[in-house]
PDB file of C-alpha atoms in Angstrom:
ATOM      1  CA  MET Q   1       2.137   2.834  14.839  1.00  0.00           C
ATOM      2  CA  VAL Q   2       0.179   5.225  12.669  1.00  0.00           C
ATOM      3  CA  VAL Q   3      -1.154   3.782   9.416  1.00  0.00           C
ATOM      4  CA  TYR Q   4      -2.001   6.329   6.759  1.00  0.00           C
ATOM      5  CA  SER Q   5      -3.228   4.065   3.955  1.00  0.00           C
ATOM      6  CA  PHE Q   6      -3.339   0.518   2.586  1.00  0.00           C
ATOM      7  CA  TYR Q   7      -3.506  -0.610  -1.048  1.00  0.00           C
ATOM      8  CA  ILE Q   8      -3.793  -3.895  -2.932  1.00  0.00           C
ATOM      9  CA  PHE Q   9      -2.836  -4.019  -6.607  1.00  0.00           C
ATOM     10  CA  ASP Q  10      -3.539  -6.985  -8.877  1.00  0.00           C
ATOM     11  CA  ARG Q  11      -1.200  -8.376 -11.528  1.00  0.00           C
ATOM     12  CA  HIS Q  12      -2.711  -6.036 -14.128  1.00  0.00           C
ATOM     13  CA  ALA Q  13      -1.635  -2.940 -12.147  1.00  0.00           C
ATOM     14  CA  GLU Q  14      -5.227  -2.187 -11.082  1.00  0.00           C
ATOM     15  CA  CYS Q  15      -5.869  -0.968  -7.559  1.00  0.00           C
ATOM     16  CA  ILE Q  16      -8.412  -3.481  -6.264  1.00  0.00           C
ATOM     17  CA  TYR Q  17      -8.521  -2.212  -2.681  1.00  0.00           C
ATOM     18  CA  LYS Q  18      -7.629   1.060  -0.974  1.00  0.00           C
ATOM     19  CA  LYS Q  19      -8.319   2.346   2.482  1.00  0.00           C
ATOM     20  CA  LYS Q  20      -7.151   5.526   4.205  1.00  0.00           C
ATOM     21  CA  TRP Q  21      -7.114   6.067   7.950  1.00  0.00           C
ATOM     22  CA  ALA Q  22      -5.127   9.179   8.746  1.00  0.00           C
ATOM     23  CA  PRO Q  23      -3.964  11.859   6.330  1.00  0.00           C
ATOM     24  CA  ARG Q  24      -0.256  11.889   5.568  1.00  0.00           C
ATOM     25  CA  PRO Q  25       1.561  14.761   7.228  1.00  0.00           C
ATOM     26  CA  THR Q  26       2.536  17.724   5.111  1.00  0.00           C
ATOM     27  CA  SER Q  27       5.610  19.842   5.616  1.00  0.00           C
ATOM     28  CA  THR Q  28       4.931  23.137   7.325  1.00  0.00           C
ATOM     29  CA  GLY Q  29       7.273  25.946   8.108  1.00  0.00           C
ATOM     30  CA  SER Q  30       9.363  28.354   6.129  1.00  0.00           C
ATOM     31  CA  LYS Q  31      12.247  25.935   5.428  1.00  0.00           C
ATOM     32  CA  ALA Q  32       9.944  23.369   3.829  1.00  0.00           C
ATOM     33  CA  GLN Q  33       8.126  26.040   1.857  1.00  0.00           C
ATOM     34  CA  GLN Q  34      11.373  27.574   0.626  1.00  0.00           C
ATOM     35  CA  ALA Q  35      12.702  24.154  -0.361  1.00  0.00           C
ATOM     36  CA  ASN Q  36       9.534  23.515  -2.345  1.00  0.00           C
ATOM     37  CA  GLY Q  37       9.657  26.982  -3.898  1.00  0.00           C
ATOM     38  CA  LEU Q  38       6.488  28.109  -2.116  1.00  0.00           C
ATOM     39  CA  ALA Q  39       6.353  31.545  -0.608  1.00  0.00           C
ATOM     40  CA  ASP Q  40       4.206  32.505   2.348  1.00  0.00           C
ATOM     41  CA  GLY Q  41       0.639  33.001   1.166  1.00  0.00           C
ATOM     42  CA  ALA Q  42       1.195  31.072  -2.067  1.00  0.00           C
ATOM     43  CA  PRO Q  43      -1.495  28.557  -2.946  1.00  0.00           C
ATOM     44  CA  GLN Q  44      -0.754  25.047  -1.736  1.00  0.00           C
ATOM     45  CA  PRO Q  45      -0.714  22.185  -4.271  1.00  0.00           C
ATOM     46  CA  LYS Q  46      -4.078  20.441  -4.732  1.00  0.00           C
ATOM     47  CA  ALA Q  47      -4.548  17.111  -3.017  1.00  0.00           C
ATOM     48  CA  LEU Q  48      -4.597  14.100  -5.319  1.00  0.00           C
ATOM     49  CA  SER Q  49      -7.772  12.161  -5.935  1.00  0.00           C
ATOM     50  CA  ALA Q  50      -7.903   8.627  -4.526  1.00  0.00           C
ATOM     51  CA  GLU Q  51      -7.405   7.167  -8.007  1.00  0.00           C
ATOM     52  CA  ASP Q  52      -4.423   9.409  -8.762  1.00  0.00           C
ATOM     53  CA  ASP Q  53      -2.929   8.623  -5.360  1.00  0.00           C
ATOM     54  CA  ALA Q  54      -3.177   4.874  -6.065  1.00  0.00           C
ATOM     55  CA  LYS Q  55      -1.552   5.343  -9.496  1.00  0.00           C
ATOM     56  CA  LEU Q  56       1.273   7.319  -7.929  1.00  0.00           C
ATOM     57  CA  VAL Q  57       1.853   4.641  -5.275  1.00  0.00           C
ATOM     58  CA  PHE Q  58       1.874   1.870  -7.897  1.00  0.00           C
ATOM     59  CA  GLY Q  59       4.275   3.798 -10.120  1.00  0.00           C
ATOM     60  CA  THR Q  60       6.609   4.318  -7.189  1.00  0.00           C
ATOM     61  CA  ILE Q  61       6.696   0.661  -6.148  1.00  0.00           C
ATOM     62  CA  PHE Q  62       6.984  -0.504  -9.757  1.00  0.00           C
ATOM     63  CA  SER Q  63       9.980   1.752 -10.371  1.00  0.00           C
ATOM     64  CA  LEU Q  64      11.714   0.962  -7.077  1.00  0.00           C
ATOM     65  CA  ARG Q  65      11.144  -2.779  -7.442  1.00  0.00           C
ATOM     66  CA  ASN Q  66      12.645  -2.751 -10.958  1.00  0.00           C
ATOM     67  CA  MET Q  67      15.611  -0.670  -9.806  1.00  0.00           C
ATOM     68  CA  VAL Q  68      16.317  -3.072  -6.927  1.00  0.00           C
ATOM     69  CA  ARG Q  69      16.162  -6.072  -9.267  1.00  0.00           C
ATOM     70  CA  LYS Q  70      18.506  -4.459 -11.803  1.00  0.00           C
ATOM     71  CA  LEU Q  71      21.051  -3.343  -9.223  1.00  0.00           C
ATOM     72  CA  GLY Q  72      20.938  -6.376  -6.950  1.00  0.00           C
ATOM     73  CA  GLY Q  73      19.805  -9.242  -9.133  1.00  0.00           C
ATOM     74  CA  GLU Q  74      16.682 -11.365  -9.182  1.00  0.00           C
ATOM     75  CA  ASP Q  75      17.170 -12.604  -5.611  1.00  0.00           C
ATOM     76  CA  ASP Q  76      17.050  -9.134  -4.050  1.00  0.00           C
ATOM     77  CA  ARG Q  77      13.646  -7.874  -2.991  1.00  0.00           C
ATOM     78  CA  PHE Q  78      12.192  -4.442  -2.444  1.00  0.00           C
ATOM     79  CA  ILE Q  79      10.689  -4.373   1.062  1.00  0.00           C
ATOM     80  CA  SER Q  80      10.193  -0.747   2.076  1.00  0.00           C
ATOM     81  CA  TYR Q  81      11.444   2.788   1.754  1.00  0.00           C
ATOM     82  CA  ARG Q  82      11.287   5.781   4.033  1.00  0.00           C
ATOM     83  CA  THR Q  83      11.072   9.503   3.488  1.00  0.00           C
ATOM     84  CA  GLY Q  84      11.123  12.234   6.088  1.00  0.00           C
ATOM     85  CA  GLN Q  85       7.337  12.023   6.476  1.00  0.00           C
ATOM     86  CA  TYR Q  86       6.226   8.433   5.849  1.00  0.00           C
ATOM     87  CA  LYS Q  87       7.393   4.857   5.293  1.00  0.00           C
ATOM     88  CA  LEU Q  88       6.026   2.648   2.524  1.00  0.00           C
ATOM     89  CA  HIS Q  89       5.954  -1.126   3.170  1.00  0.00           C
ATOM     90  CA  TYR Q  90       5.646  -3.614   0.296  1.00  0.00           C
ATOM     91  CA  TYR Q  91       4.793  -7.304  -0.035  1.00  0.00           C
ATOM     92  CA  GLU Q  92       4.316  -9.192  -3.304  1.00  0.00           C
ATOM     93  CA  THR Q  93       2.609 -12.575  -3.418  1.00  0.00           C
ATOM     94  CA  PRO Q  94       3.544 -15.444  -5.754  1.00  0.00           C
ATOM     95  CA  THR Q  95       0.463 -14.548  -7.833  1.00  0.00           C
ATOM     96  CA  SER Q  96       1.758 -10.962  -8.301  1.00  0.00           C
ATOM     97  CA  LEU Q  97      -0.673  -9.299  -5.920  1.00  0.00           C
ATOM     98  CA  LYS Q  98       1.000  -6.289  -4.349  1.00  0.00           C
ATOM     99  CA  PHE Q  99       0.158  -5.250  -0.777  1.00  0.00           C
ATOM    100  CA  VAL Q 100       1.286  -1.733   0.148  1.00  0.00           C
ATOM    101  CA  MET Q 101       0.951   0.012   3.500  1.00  0.00           C
ATOM    102  CA  VAL Q 102       1.965   3.617   4.183  1.00  0.00           C
ATOM    103  CA  THR Q 103       2.798   4.366   7.829  1.00  0.00           C
ATOM    104  CA  ASP Q 104       4.684   6.851   9.970  1.00  0.00           C
ATOM    105  CA  THR Q 105       8.479   6.786   9.841  1.00  0.00           C
ATOM    106  CA  LYS Q 106       8.964   5.146  13.242  1.00  0.00           C
ATOM    107  CA  THR Q 107       7.229   1.917  12.252  1.00  0.00           C
ATOM    108  CA  ASN Q 108       9.399  -1.176  11.897  1.00  0.00           C
ATOM    109  CA  ASN Q 109       9.247  -3.416   8.846  1.00  0.00           C
ATOM    110  CA  LEU Q 110       5.673  -4.634   8.227  1.00  0.00           C
ATOM    111  CA  ARG Q 111       6.444  -7.346   5.657  1.00  0.00           C
ATOM    112  CA  ILE Q 112       5.251 -10.040   8.074  1.00  0.00           C
ATOM    113  CA  VAL Q 113       2.059  -8.079   8.832  1.00  0.00           C
ATOM    114  CA  LEU Q 114       1.318  -7.691   5.108  1.00  0.00           C
ATOM    115  CA  HIS Q 115       1.945 -11.415   4.628  1.00  0.00           C
ATOM    116  CA  GLN Q 116      -0.478 -12.166   7.487  1.00  0.00           C
ATOM    117  CA  ILE Q 117      -3.114  -9.894   5.914  1.00  0.00           C
ATOM    118  CA  TYR Q 118      -2.692 -11.843   2.687  1.00  0.00           C
ATOM    119  CA  ILE Q 119      -2.837 -15.301   4.301  1.00  0.00           C
ATOM    120  CA  SER Q 120      -5.353 -14.686   7.072  1.00  0.00           C
ATOM    121  CA  LEU Q 121      -7.701 -12.216   5.415  1.00  0.00           C
ATOM    122  CA  TYR Q 122      -7.329 -12.027   1.639  1.00  0.00           C
ATOM    123  CA  VAL Q 123      -7.086 -15.771   1.038  1.00  0.00           C
ATOM    124  CA  GLU Q 124      -9.744 -16.655   3.609  1.00  0.00           C
ATOM    125  CA  PHE Q 125     -12.356 -14.006   2.796  1.00  0.00           C
ATOM    126  CA  VAL Q 126     -11.705 -13.069  -0.840  1.00  0.00           C
ATOM    127  CA  VAL Q 127     -10.054 -15.998  -2.614  1.00  0.00           C
ATOM    128  CA  LYS Q 128     -12.178 -18.674  -0.917  1.00  0.00           C
ATOM    129  CA  ASN Q 129     -15.375 -16.651  -1.356  1.00  0.00           C
ATOM    130  CA  PRO Q 130     -17.398 -18.144  -4.230  1.00  0.00           C
ATOM    131  CA  LEU Q 131     -19.157 -14.799  -4.780  1.00  0.00           C
ATOM    132  CA  SER Q 132     -15.909 -12.872  -5.194  1.00  0.00           C
ATOM    133  CA  PRO Q 133     -14.601 -12.534  -8.764  1.00  0.00           C
ATOM    134  CA  ILE Q 134     -11.307 -14.229  -9.624  1.00  0.00           C
ATOM    135  CA  GLU Q 135     -10.155 -11.288 -11.728  1.00  0.00           C
ATOM    136  CA  HIS Q 136     -10.966  -7.645 -11.056  1.00  0.00           C
ATOM    137  CA  PRO Q 137     -11.283  -6.097 -14.535  1.00  0.00           C
ATOM    138  CA  GLY Q 138     -11.523  -2.356 -14.875  1.00  0.00           C
ATOM    139  CA  GLY Q 139     -10.633  -1.705 -11.260  1.00  0.00           C
ATOM    140  CA  ILE Q 140     -13.618  -3.547  -9.777  1.00  0.00           C
ATOM    141  CA  GLY Q 141     -12.269  -3.960  -6.317  1.00  0.00           C
ATOM    142  CA  VAL Q 142     -12.514  -6.281  -3.396  1.00  0.00           C
ATOM    143  CA  ASN Q 143     -16.017  -6.042  -1.989  1.00  0.00           C
ATOM    144  CA  CYS Q 144     -16.087  -8.256   1.091  1.00  0.00           C
ATOM    145  CA  GLU Q 145     -17.262  -6.956   4.439  1.00  0.00           C
ATOM    146  CA  MET Q 146     -15.385  -9.604   6.438  1.00  0.00           C
ATOM    147  CA  PHE Q 147     -12.127  -8.702   4.692  1.00  0.00           C
ATOM    148  CA  GLU Q 148     -12.640  -4.996   5.415  1.00  0.00           C
ATOM    149  CA  LEU Q 149     -13.423  -5.680   9.078  1.00  0.00           C
ATOM    150  CA  GLY Q 150     -10.337  -7.876   9.350  1.00  0.00           C
ATOM    151  CA  VAL Q 151      -8.082  -5.207   7.836  1.00  0.00           C
ATOM    152  CA  GLU Q 152      -9.564  -2.663  10.224  1.00  0.00           C
ATOM    153  CA  GLN Q 153      -8.765  -5.001  13.149  1.00  0.00           C
ATOM    154  CA  PHE Q 154      -5.182  -5.488  11.952  1.00  0.00           C
ATOM    155  CA  VAL Q 155      -4.644  -1.744  11.748  1.00  0.00           C
ATOM    156  CA  VAL Q 156      -6.574  -0.490  14.758  1.00  0.00           C
ATOM    157  CA  CYS Q 157      -5.701  -3.309  17.175  1.00  0.00           C
ATOM    158  CA  PRO Q 158      -2.308  -4.761  16.155  1.00  0.00           C
ATOM    159  CA  SER Q 159      -1.201  -7.659  18.296  1.00  0.00           C
TER     160      SER Q 159
END
């Protein structure tokens, strides 16, 4: 399993935690370039900043989640989607925190893993921490070393 990135969004659509491990693959080759309208030697699109990347991820999950609810009803849930280059996994808590993990396409559903990160790490090291703020206004993120080490363990050494 290759994990590219991990995000946590609060109920106010602010990215309160983001971590990248490996860069997402980009299409190479003449077919991909022709499909994108790029000729050989043409400048490649600029990489997004971390903030823009988080906004794009949130917009994607927000749109897909709303589409799933409108087409399938309130009981249907958006869990993941896959493209040719990555798979995005999604878990929403009862308090409207959104956990998003972007992995390679061969990875199975990680809903249970995201739930375990929420229960075992976020609740234990962030929610129960008296020094951690309850709300994260203005994008002030999660700043807890134990939480970050735990996430790193979940990703690097999955069990």
